[in-house]
């Protein structure tokens, strides 16, 4: 174990210290501070109170010392899950979520989560210990040798390395600013092993730390940009608002709701913006999504990019004749990144600034006599909604044996309605898509899912962080394949006794479980798993509650008990293995589907 330099000076006769006139004892100033302590002090100074990570050389002592210093250290079974936890903590709190890993392999395990954070605009800092810089650079084969900064840089918004203890304050401040300011993202901070025991004068050390002032400065939009946007919206016959996860992140909930309600414009929430206004809001056009997108003539995007999830703003989804066609609608886009506009189609009225400032500027300018959208448009949407809701109600009322996605998710829908503060984590393909459209959300930032990359594996990391950061009940609706990516973290849930109820929609495979190997070979199809797997026993192995549910009634009572007890619970909800389609709602993205 590495000793800090703050140990008391020796006092035995043989060991009489040599005190110099400058106050140094045995050549070392009495008041010294080491890298460990400076890192801890820099984090505390900036209000970071929770670290997600996995110990090992060279950060083991750091994890102990962080805990001793009063920070919460949540230790995972795999760095990727710790990384996902940090990233979603950042999304939920607007403070960078910190993940701490060991060098090379641990760093690489965390890197997927860092890249995912950058892609999703989540503020996160991956702090990784690293090996001897001199040996790494000469490629002399150090323990866990890797040029981590070079590897992290393309996947992060910024990457920094600190070599000297007196630079720890600056390094931490730069990481925090880079993660939070402008478009948030993932930042890499490299701390070589030699840095931790390095000592400097304590007074100098104290002065070197930086408390970051205003890490995410407001960015006020230009008044003419606001005016241009409002004029365009006012001229619309069929206006539409799309709320993205940037709008959820911004925590401007009241103003966003006021803008939607004062203008009377129908809105569609992207997946993680569900609940920003309650999904039951009468202006929600979610149930008429495939009608409103191609029909709208002016679309206001608030914190949503025109990426693949919105078909790049063109093509058939938007009423174009061929997938490549740009529609003739106009776009208004509120975004903090000035480069986002025109990334896919022309943006007629970009409003660059932070969502809080932009929305409040628009609200200020519209006054109280904004003309409601034409009744023809609102009625047409209402008609589509009624039809789709009726279809959905019918599907939810069926009670087939075995359960299907609808009959199982009907239960989850009721439980979430009764527990609107609960946080819903969701991943899978069909398990994701059905949950998104069936389970209504009532409050902002309560739905956390696979995001921009559609990445599997976020489930348990997000669940741990959501429970730790909010103290609320978490419900994780997981495809059986999706769960497998982070399933070992059920031990973490039990260790920290977190109120997480996992519901595995178990259809025995990736997308479904009935595929056979048509070659006649001995191996199963690559898409199927062991039939009738007893996932609930995994949770029991660590002292949590495991339940096998084969009917909606069993699922309901198990979920109700989980909400009541707040114990870590895993419900293995057995779904018809024939339920589900390839890739869920995005079948068309498979190369062969495109050819057909
Ligand atoms: O308008 P129409 O008629 O079209 O109807 C729409 C709405 O109007 C209606 N709706 C409603 N009706 C009534 N009432 C209400 N309230 C209502 N709300 C909506 O419902 C429909 C659908 O509405 P929606 O969802 O809004 O619209 P739509 O058209 O679907 O939206 C488009 C999209 C693109 C925005 C949306 O589909 C979307 O967000 N999609 C995200 C898709 C995604 O990200 N999927 C995950 C990735 S799939 C694949 O990659 C998987 N892998 C590979 C893999 C990955 N991903 N990662 C890694 C690290 N490795 C490998 C794997 C391995 S998934 C996967 C595992 C799958 O197996 P599992 O066992 O886990 O899961 P199962 O599939 O369950 O077996
Ligand atoms: P979704 O997947 O829900 O459509 P995206 O991740 O594509 O959402 O888009 C989020 C957008 O929000 C990004 O372009 C990002 O720059 C923007 N954004 C994030 N935070 C803010 C903020 N505070 N103010 C303005 N824009 C923001
Ligand atoms: Mg499945």
XYZ file of N, CA and C and ligand atoms in Angstrom, residues 479-481 505 507 509-512, ligand 3:
28
model
N -35.131 -7.101 -22.233
C -35.159 -8.292 -23.057
C -34.211 -9.305 -22.436
N -34.430 -10.603 -22.699
C -33.551 -11.603 -22.070
C -32.128 -11.497 -22.619
N -32.004 -11.148 -23.905
C -30.656 -10.937 -24.443
C -30.041 -9.688 -23.825
N -38.421 -9.799 -19.925
C -39.437 -10.308 -20.851
C -38.738 -11.417 -21.632
N -38.286 -14.266 -23.917
C -38.799 -15.038 -25.068
C -37.728 -15.976 -25.633
N -34.653 -15.647 -26.483
C -33.667 -15.326 -27.503
C -33.599 -13.875 -27.911
N -32.673 -13.641 -28.844
C -32.511 -12.323 -29.463
C -33.683 -12.172 -30.440
N -34.564 -11.255 -30.169
C -35.785 -10.967 -30.947
C -36.900 -11.986 -30.728
N -36.580 -13.256 -30.737
C -37.535 -14.330 -30.422
C -36.747 -15.620 -30.199
Mg -35.601 -11.800 -26.186
